[in-house]
Structures are given as C-alpha cells and as structure tokens.
Amino acid sequence: MTKTVTVLSGLIRPLVENRLPEWVEPRFFQSKDEAMALAPEAEIGWFDMYDKKDMAAAIGAATRLKWLNSIYAGVDGMPLDLLRERGTVVTNGAGINAITIAEYVVMGMLTVAKGYREVVRAQERHEWLTDSPGKVELYGSKALLLGYGAIGKLVEERLKAFAVDVTVVRRSPGPNTLSPDQWCARLGEFDWVILAVPATAETDGMIGTDELAAMKPSATLINIARGTVVDQAALVEALKAKRIAAAFLDVTTPEPLPAGDPLWGLDNAHVTMHLSGRAQDKMFMRSAARFLENLDRWHRGEAVEPRVDLALGY
C-alpha cells in the first residue's frame, strides 16, 4: 500500500498516533528545524506553531502539500497566496473554540455591567461593599454583533437567553440583520458592539475614530476577533475621554501587549490577553477528532471541512 506522508505537530501526537489509518505515514516534529526538515515530503500537513512566521516558513517549504490542517481559526499569517497558487486545500479550527469564546463574551458583558472588577478589588482590600459598583442589567439591552460564523451564532444564542436584543451584521438578509453597508449608520442604537469578524483586509481597522464617536457614551466595545480590527490608538483616546463607557478586549495589537501600553492602566479597559479560546480543556481533543474524521473523508475523495476560502481569507 502506498502511504501518504503526513507531517504533524508533536503536540497532537498523543491524541492521534494510535488512531491514524493504515494509509497514513505519520512524521511528528517538535521544533521549527524538525518541521522544516520534514516539510518537503508532506502531502498532508499540520504545521501549527506558536510563532506564525515559523509556521509560514514550514508551509512554504512543503512544496508537495495537498492539504493543510490547522487548529487556528484565523489564517492571518499563513501564506494564503502561495497556498492558492499551489492548489492546497486548507482546513482551519473554525468552531473548535467557539463555545468557550462565546462564554467569554457573556462573562465580559456581565463583568462590565455589574462592575465586577471593583468587587474583586474590594475583596482584595478585605472591604465589604454595601452597594453594587455596577447596576446594568443585560435584560432588554441591545447588542450589535459583527461576524456571524461559528462564534457569532453561539454568542447570539447565549445572549437571547439573557433577553438581549441582538442585531447581526451579515451579507445575507434576515430578521434582526444589517448589511455591511448599513451598520455604521446605526451604531448609536446599541449598548454593546461585539466584534467576531475574521481578520481580513476588509475588516482591518473597521472600528476607528468615526465609529467610536458614533457609539453611545454608555456603550461597551467587545473584541474577540483580532486586534487589527480596531484602531487601537483611537480606542485609547475614546476610553480616556469617556466617549464610550468601556472596552473588553481579548485581543490587542501587538500581542503580548507591551508593559508600557496605555491600555493596561485604563480603568474602563478590560484586557484578557487572548485567553478566551484557551479557557477550556477540550481544544486539542476536538481538533484531533475533527482531523481524524477529515482523514476518512480525504481518503474517500470527499470534501474536508471547514474549508478556508483562500481568496477571502476565512
């Protein structure tokens, strides 16, 4: 039997090695150097590394690659043009972390609404508060949700359970929906503006000075997309001037956020260090199970999923 050389990150080895089909010839790497050495033989690759530049280098060296898999939902940092030229199929981690990220959005909204940061600080001071530092209810508030993929759908589902009025931005029309050319003019209607869009040239800097100025002074911006989606300097100025009430930022530019960055010191900025997707213990198990299912599909000549549109970048 002719076997298919499949190069995989050593991190996933314990979850897949004994479950791989016979037609797969697995080769695992523990470092960038090992990945670079193995890449040229790979027909199937899972080249996830913390450093996206190292990952891109390994992908570039994989000249025989037919299918690239990744645990990451965002494919920014991958050589998409090169992959498209080579005709490589790319599957990503869309939806793998959707549950925990959606829960993080709800946590962020409740944290801001109830002033929970001040409650934690009072406990650290051993001080018994006699009144709540936050008096906002999610009930009846209005949220604008930009991005309606796996995460966005779960955010909407959870917020409806809190009786939040959710309006979704997407290209296809539907109830409680705004199109990409309508939402800017309606920003002033919402208490929460939630960013769950993919990082593309189209979404780069989509929230800037004008958008922040259009928001309600009592509104909160929540970003669980990518830092590049927001003009961070403009956001800092808006928060300092209290032009918006707060920002709950799981993502920043750059990451890690430098120690001297003004965001750290703003009481109305909540920086959660890109932990939303990591706030779980099922990510690797889910990704491994999806990869093994996709291997069977690949062998049968069926479509693997979720497949990235390399022209769109998600």
Short mmCIF file of C-alpha atoms in Angstrom, two decimals:
data_model
loop_
_atom_site.label_atom_id
_atom_site.label_comp_id
_atom_site.label_asym_id
_atom_site.label_seq_id
_atom_site.Cartn_x
_atom_site.Cartn_y
_atom_site.Cartn_z
CA MET A 1 0.00 0.00 0.00
CA THR A 2 1.28 3.44 -0.94
CA LYS A 3 1.25 5.59 2.15
CA THR A 4 0.64 9.32 2.42
CA VAL A 5 3.33 11.23 4.27
CA THR A 6 1.59 13.30 6.92
CA VAL A 7 3.63 15.77 8.97
CA LEU A 8 2.13 16.72 12.32
CA SER A 9 2.94 18.81 15.36
CA GLY A 10 4.16 16.70 18.25
CA LEU A 11 1.58 18.42 20.47
CA ILE A 12 -1.20 16.44 18.84
CA ARG A 13 0.70 13.12 18.79
CA PRO A 14 -0.83 11.55 21.92
CA LEU A 15 -4.35 12.14 20.61
CA VAL A 16 -3.94 10.81 17.06
CA GLU A 17 -0.95 8.47 16.76
CA ASN A 18 -2.77 5.24 17.67
CA ARG A 19 -5.90 6.22 15.74
CA LEU A 20 -4.39 7.04 12.34
CA PRO A 21 -5.49 4.87 9.37
CA GLU A 22 -3.01 2.48 7.78
CA TRP A 23 -2.61 4.57 4.63
CA VAL A 24 -1.09 7.45 6.65
CA GLU A 25 2.66 7.59 7.25
CA PRO A 26 2.94 9.98 10.22
CA ARG A 27 6.00 12.09 10.94
CA PHE A 28 5.96 14.32 14.01
CA PHE A 29 8.01 17.43 14.72
CA GLN A 30 8.90 19.12 17.99
CA SER A 31 10.69 22.21 16.70
CA LYS A 32 10.84 24.56 13.73
CA ASP A 33 14.04 22.87 12.50
CA GLU A 34 12.36 19.46 12.56
CA ALA A 35 9.30 20.87 10.78
CA MET A 36 11.48 22.44 8.08
CA ALA A 37 13.32 19.16 7.55
CA LEU A 38 10.10 17.12 7.26
CA ALA A 39 8.01 19.65 5.31
CA PRO A 40 9.26 18.92 1.75
CA GLU A 41 7.88 15.35 1.89
CA ALA A 42 4.49 16.22 3.35
CA GLU A 43 1.33 15.63 1.34
CA ILE A 44 -0.82 16.36 4.39
CA GLY A 45 0.46 18.80 6.98
CA TRP A 46 -0.47 20.14 10.39
CA PHE A 47 2.22 22.77 10.92
CA ASP A 48 0.80 24.70 13.85
CA MET A 49 3.42 26.62 15.81
CA TYR A 50 3.14 29.49 18.26
CA ASP A 51 5.31 31.69 16.05
CA LYS A 52 3.29 32.34 12.90
CA LYS A 53 6.45 33.24 10.94
CA ASP A 54 7.95 29.83 11.72
CA MET A 55 4.68 28.23 10.70
CA ALA A 56 4.62 30.14 7.41
CA ALA A 57 8.21 29.11 6.69
CA ALA A 58 7.39 25.43 7.18
CA ILE A 59 4.31 25.74 4.96
CA GLY A 60 6.45 27.42 2.31
CA ALA A 61 8.90 24.52 2.41
CA ALA A 62 6.09 21.96 1.98
CA THR A 63 6.10 22.02 -1.82
CA ARG A 64 4.17 18.73 -2.16
CA LEU A 65 1.43 19.74 0.28
CA LYS A 66 -2.08 18.87 -0.89
CA TRP A 67 -3.96 19.52 2.34
CA LEU A 68 -3.03 21.81 5.24
CA ASN A 69 -4.87 21.50 8.54
CA SER A 70 -4.71 23.95 11.44
CA ILE A 71 -6.17 24.25 14.91
CA TYR A 72 -6.24 28.04 14.46
CA ALA A 73 -9.48 29.63 13.31
CA GLY A 74 -7.67 32.69 11.98
CA VAL A 75 -5.42 32.07 8.97
CA ASP A 76 -3.79 35.50 9.05
CA GLY A 77 -0.06 34.90 8.97
CA MET A 78 -0.32 31.95 6.59
CA PRO A 79 0.98 32.37 3.01
CA LEU A 80 -2.51 32.27 1.51
CA ASP A 81 -1.46 33.42 -1.97
CA LEU A 82 1.16 30.67 -2.15
CA LEU A 83 -1.30 28.05 -0.95
CA ARG A 84 -3.83 29.21 -3.54
CA GLU A 85 -1.22 29.05 -6.31
CA ARG A 86 -0.31 25.51 -5.30
CA GLY A 87 -3.94 24.42 -5.12
CA THR A 88 -3.57 23.34 -1.50
CA VAL A 89 -6.76 22.63 0.42
CA VAL A 90 -6.79 24.34 3.83
CA THR A 91 -8.96 23.40 6.79
CA ASN A 92 -8.91 25.51 9.94
CA GLY A 93 -10.11 25.44 13.52
CA ALA A 94 -13.31 27.42 12.95
CA GLY A 95 -15.73 26.46 15.68
CA ILE A 96 -13.24 24.47 17.76
CA ASN A 97 -13.11 27.22 20.40
CA ALA A 98 -16.50 28.76 19.68
CA ILE A 99 -18.21 27.61 22.88
CA THR A 100 -15.63 28.98 25.29
CA ILE A 101 -15.19 32.24 23.33
CA ALA A 102 -18.96 32.80 23.32
CA GLU A 103 -18.97 32.22 27.07
CA TYR A 104 -16.15 34.76 27.39
CA VAL A 105 -18.28 37.37 25.64
CA VAL A 106 -21.08 36.84 28.15
CA MET A 107 -18.55 36.98 31.00
CA GLY A 108 -17.18 40.25 29.64
CA MET A 109 -20.63 41.80 29.37
CA LEU A 110 -21.55 40.77 32.91
CA THR A 111 -18.18 41.94 34.23
CA VAL A 112 -18.78 45.40 32.80
CA ALA A 113 -22.48 45.53 33.63
CA LYS A 114 -22.03 44.58 37.29
CA GLY A 115 -18.75 46.41 37.88
CA TYR A 116 -17.22 43.10 38.89
CA ARG A 117 -13.64 44.37 38.65
CA GLU A 118 -14.40 46.64 41.63
CA VAL A 119 -15.96 43.75 43.54
CA VAL A 120 -12.75 41.73 43.13
CA ARG A 121 -10.65 44.70 44.23
CA ALA A 122 -12.83 45.20 47.30
CA GLN A 123 -12.29 41.57 48.31
CA GLU A 124 -8.55 42.01 47.89
CA ARG A 125 -8.80 45.01 50.26
CA HIS A 126 -10.96 42.94 52.65
CA GLU A 127 -13.63 45.60 52.24
CA TRP A 128 -17.34 44.75 52.50
CA LEU A 129 -19.21 46.78 49.86
CA THR A 130 -22.70 47.97 50.76
CA ASP A 131 -23.73 48.79 47.21
CA SER A 132 -23.04 47.32 43.79
CA PRO A 133 -20.46 49.18 41.68
CA GLY A 134 -22.41 48.16 38.57
CA LYS A 135 -26.18 48.37 38.16
CA VAL A 136 -26.69 47.50 34.48
CA GLU A 137 -28.86 44.54 33.51
CA LEU A 138 -28.28 42.67 30.27
CA TYR A 139 -32.05 42.21 30.08
CA GLY A 140 -33.52 44.43 27.38
CA SER A 141 -30.19 45.86 26.24
CA LYS A 142 -29.25 45.98 22.56
CA ALA A 143 -26.19 44.32 21.03
CA LEU A 144 -24.71 44.69 17.56
CA LEU A 145 -22.89 41.53 16.52
CA LEU A 146 -20.37 41.88 13.70
CA GLY A 147 -19.36 38.44 12.45
CA TYR A 148 -21.82 35.57 12.17
CA GLY A 149 -19.63 32.50 11.94
CA ALA A 150 -19.50 29.67 14.48
CA ILE A 151 -18.62 32.05 17.34
CA GLY A 152 -21.15 34.71 16.39
CA LYS A 153 -24.00 32.20 16.22
CA LEU A 154 -23.21 30.91 19.70
CA VAL A 155 -22.89 34.44 21.08
CA GLU A 156 -26.34 35.26 19.70
CA GLU A 157 -27.82 32.09 21.17
CA ARG A 158 -26.44 32.83 24.64
CA LEU A 159 -27.43 36.48 24.63
CA LYS A 160 -31.00 35.67 23.65
CA ALA A 161 -31.21 33.63 26.86
CA PHE A 162 -30.45 36.89 28.71
CA ALA A 163 -33.18 38.67 26.71
CA VAL A 164 -30.62 40.83 24.91
CA ASP A 165 -31.92 42.26 21.63
CA VAL A 166 -29.27 41.05 19.16
CA THR A 167 -28.79 42.56 15.69
CA VAL A 168 -26.44 40.70 13.37
CA VAL A 169 -24.30 42.14 10.58
CA ARG A 170 -24.02 39.80 7.59
CA ARG A 171 -24.29 39.81 3.83
CA SER A 172 -27.41 37.64 3.58
CA PRO A 173 -30.65 39.34 4.68
CA GLY A 174 -32.75 38.06 7.55
CA PRO A 175 -34.59 39.12 10.70
CA ASN A 176 -32.67 41.48 13.01
CA THR A 177 -29.97 41.79 10.36
CA LEU A 178 -28.00 44.71 8.96
CA SER A 179 -25.92 44.56 5.80
CA PRO A 180 -22.22 45.54 5.76
CA ASP A 181 -23.14 48.98 4.39
CA GLN A 182 -25.86 49.67 6.98
CA TRP A 183 -24.37 49.05 10.43
CA CYS A 184 -22.16 52.16 10.69
CA ALA A 185 -25.14 54.49 10.49
CA ARG A 186 -26.92 52.57 13.25
CA LEU A 187 -24.05 52.31 15.77
CA GLY A 188 -25.63 54.83 18.14
CA GLU A 189 -28.54 52.46 18.87
CA PHE A 190 -26.53 49.76 20.65
CA ASP A 191 -25.33 49.17 24.21
CA TRP A 192 -22.85 46.51 23.14
CA VAL A 193 -20.79 46.32 19.95
CA ILE A 194 -19.31 42.83 19.62
CA LEU A 195 -16.57 42.07 17.09
CA ALA A 196 -16.33 38.44 15.96
CA VAL A 197 -15.20 39.01 12.36
CA PRO A 198 -12.29 37.30 10.60
CA ALA A 199 -9.08 39.27 10.17
CA THR A 200 -9.01 40.32 6.51
CA ALA A 201 -8.05 43.41 4.53
CA GLU A 202 -11.75 44.32 4.56
CA THR A 203 -12.08 44.21 8.36
CA ASP A 204 -8.71 45.84 9.13
CA GLY A 205 -9.36 48.97 11.19
CA MET A 206 -13.13 48.70 10.77
CA ILE A 207 -13.61 50.33 14.17
CA GLY A 208 -11.83 53.68 14.16
CA THR A 209 -12.33 57.26 15.32
CA ASP A 210 -15.58 57.80 13.41
CA GLU A 211 -17.15 54.52 14.53
CA LEU A 212 -16.19 55.09 18.17
CA ALA A 213 -17.65 58.61 18.00
CA ALA A 214 -20.90 57.19 16.65
CA MET A 215 -21.33 54.78 19.57
CA LYS A 216 -23.40 55.63 22.65
CA PRO A 217 -21.35 57.13 25.51
CA SER A 218 -22.74 54.31 27.67
CA ALA A 219 -21.79 51.58 25.18
CA THR A 220 -19.15 48.88 25.52
CA LEU A 221 -16.95 47.55 22.71
CA ILE A 222 -16.11 43.84 22.91
CA ASN A 223 -13.38 42.45 20.65
CA ILE A 224 -12.81 38.70 20.42
CA ALA A 225 -11.76 38.91 16.75
CA ARG A 226 -8.24 40.29 16.16
CA GLY A 227 -6.55 43.41 17.45
CA THR A 228 -6.13 44.74 13.91
CA VAL A 229 -9.90 45.11 13.55
CA VAL A 230 -9.75 48.14 15.88
CA ASP A 231 -7.70 51.31 15.55
CA GLN A 232 -6.15 50.89 18.99
CA ALA A 233 -4.81 54.43 19.33
CA ALA A 234 -8.27 55.80 18.58
CA LEU A 235 -9.78 53.40 21.10
CA VAL A 236 -7.38 54.52 23.82
CA GLU A 237 -8.34 58.15 23.20
CA ALA A 238 -12.06 57.32 23.23
CA LEU A 239 -11.70 55.45 26.52
CA LYS A 240 -9.64 58.23 28.12
CA ALA A 241 -12.22 60.82 27.09
CA LYS A 242 -15.09 58.53 28.19
CA ARG A 243 -16.60 58.80 24.71
CA ILE A 244 -17.56 55.16 25.21
CA ALA A 245 -18.07 53.53 28.59
CA ALA A 246 -15.74 50.56 28.33
CA ALA A 247 -13.89 48.06 26.14
CA PHE A 248 -13.48 44.36 26.80
CA LEU A 249 -10.50 43.29 24.71
CA ASP A 250 -9.44 39.68 24.37
CA VAL A 251 -7.18 40.73 21.50
CA THR A 252 -4.78 43.66 21.08
CA THR A 253 -2.08 44.98 18.78
CA PRO A 254 0.54 43.76 19.32
CA GLU A 255 0.33 40.59 21.38
CA PRO A 256 1.63 40.35 24.02
CA LEU A 257 0.70 43.93 24.85
CA PRO A 258 3.86 45.84 25.88
CA ALA A 259 4.12 46.60 29.60
CA GLY A 260 4.03 50.35 28.98
CA ASP A 261 0.94 50.37 26.76
CA PRO A 262 -1.74 52.80 27.99
CA LEU A 263 -4.48 50.16 27.74
CA TRP A 264 -3.12 48.43 30.85
CA GLY A 265 -3.76 51.48 33.01
CA LEU A 266 -7.27 52.40 31.86
CA ASP A 267 -9.97 51.50 34.37
CA ASN A 268 -12.53 51.20 31.58
CA ALA A 269 -10.37 48.82 29.52
CA HIS A 270 -10.50 45.12 30.32
CA VAL A 271 -7.56 43.29 28.72
CA THR A 272 -7.91 39.49 28.81
CA MET A 273 -4.73 38.55 26.93
CA HIS A 274 -6.23 36.35 24.19
CA LEU A 275 -7.27 33.77 26.77
CA SER A 276 -10.85 33.22 25.61
CA GLY A 277 -10.03 30.28 23.34
CA ARG A 278 -7.72 28.80 25.97
CA ALA A 279 -10.31 28.92 28.76
CA GLN A 280 -11.17 25.24 28.23
CA ASP A 281 -9.57 21.81 28.17
CA LYS A 282 -11.20 20.35 25.05
CA MET A 283 -9.50 22.26 22.22
CA PHE A 284 -6.97 19.59 21.26
CA MET A 285 -9.45 16.74 21.69
CA ARG A 286 -11.99 18.43 19.44
CA SER A 287 -9.38 19.31 16.85
CA ALA A 288 -7.95 15.78 16.82
CA ALA A 289 -11.40 14.23 16.41
CA ARG A 290 -12.20 16.58 13.53
CA PHE A 291 -8.86 15.82 11.84
CA LEU A 292 -9.40 12.05 12.06
CA GLU A 293 -12.89 12.41 10.58
CA ASN A 294 -11.45 14.53 7.78
CA LEU A 295 -8.77 11.92 7.06
CA ASP A 296 -11.52 9.41 6.31
CA ARG A 297 -13.25 11.93 4.04
CA TRP A 298 -9.98 12.73 2.28
CA HIS A 299 -9.29 9.07 1.60
CA ARG A 300 -12.78 8.61 0.14
CA GLY A 301 -12.33 11.65 -2.08
CA GLU A 302 -14.92 13.67 -0.17
CA ALA A 303 -14.67 17.31 0.88
CA VAL A 304 -12.84 18.05 4.12
CA GLU A 305 -14.21 20.77 6.38
CA PRO A 306 -14.31 23.52 7.44
CA ARG A 307 -12.50 24.58 4.28
CA VAL A 308 -10.93 28.03 4.08
CA ASP A 309 -11.71 30.21 1.09
CA LEU A 310 -8.14 31.31 0.29
CA ALA A 311 -9.35 34.28 -1.73
CA LEU A 312 -11.47 35.64 1.11
CA GLY A 313 -9.05 34.69 3.87
CA TYR A 314 -11.50 32.77 6.05
#
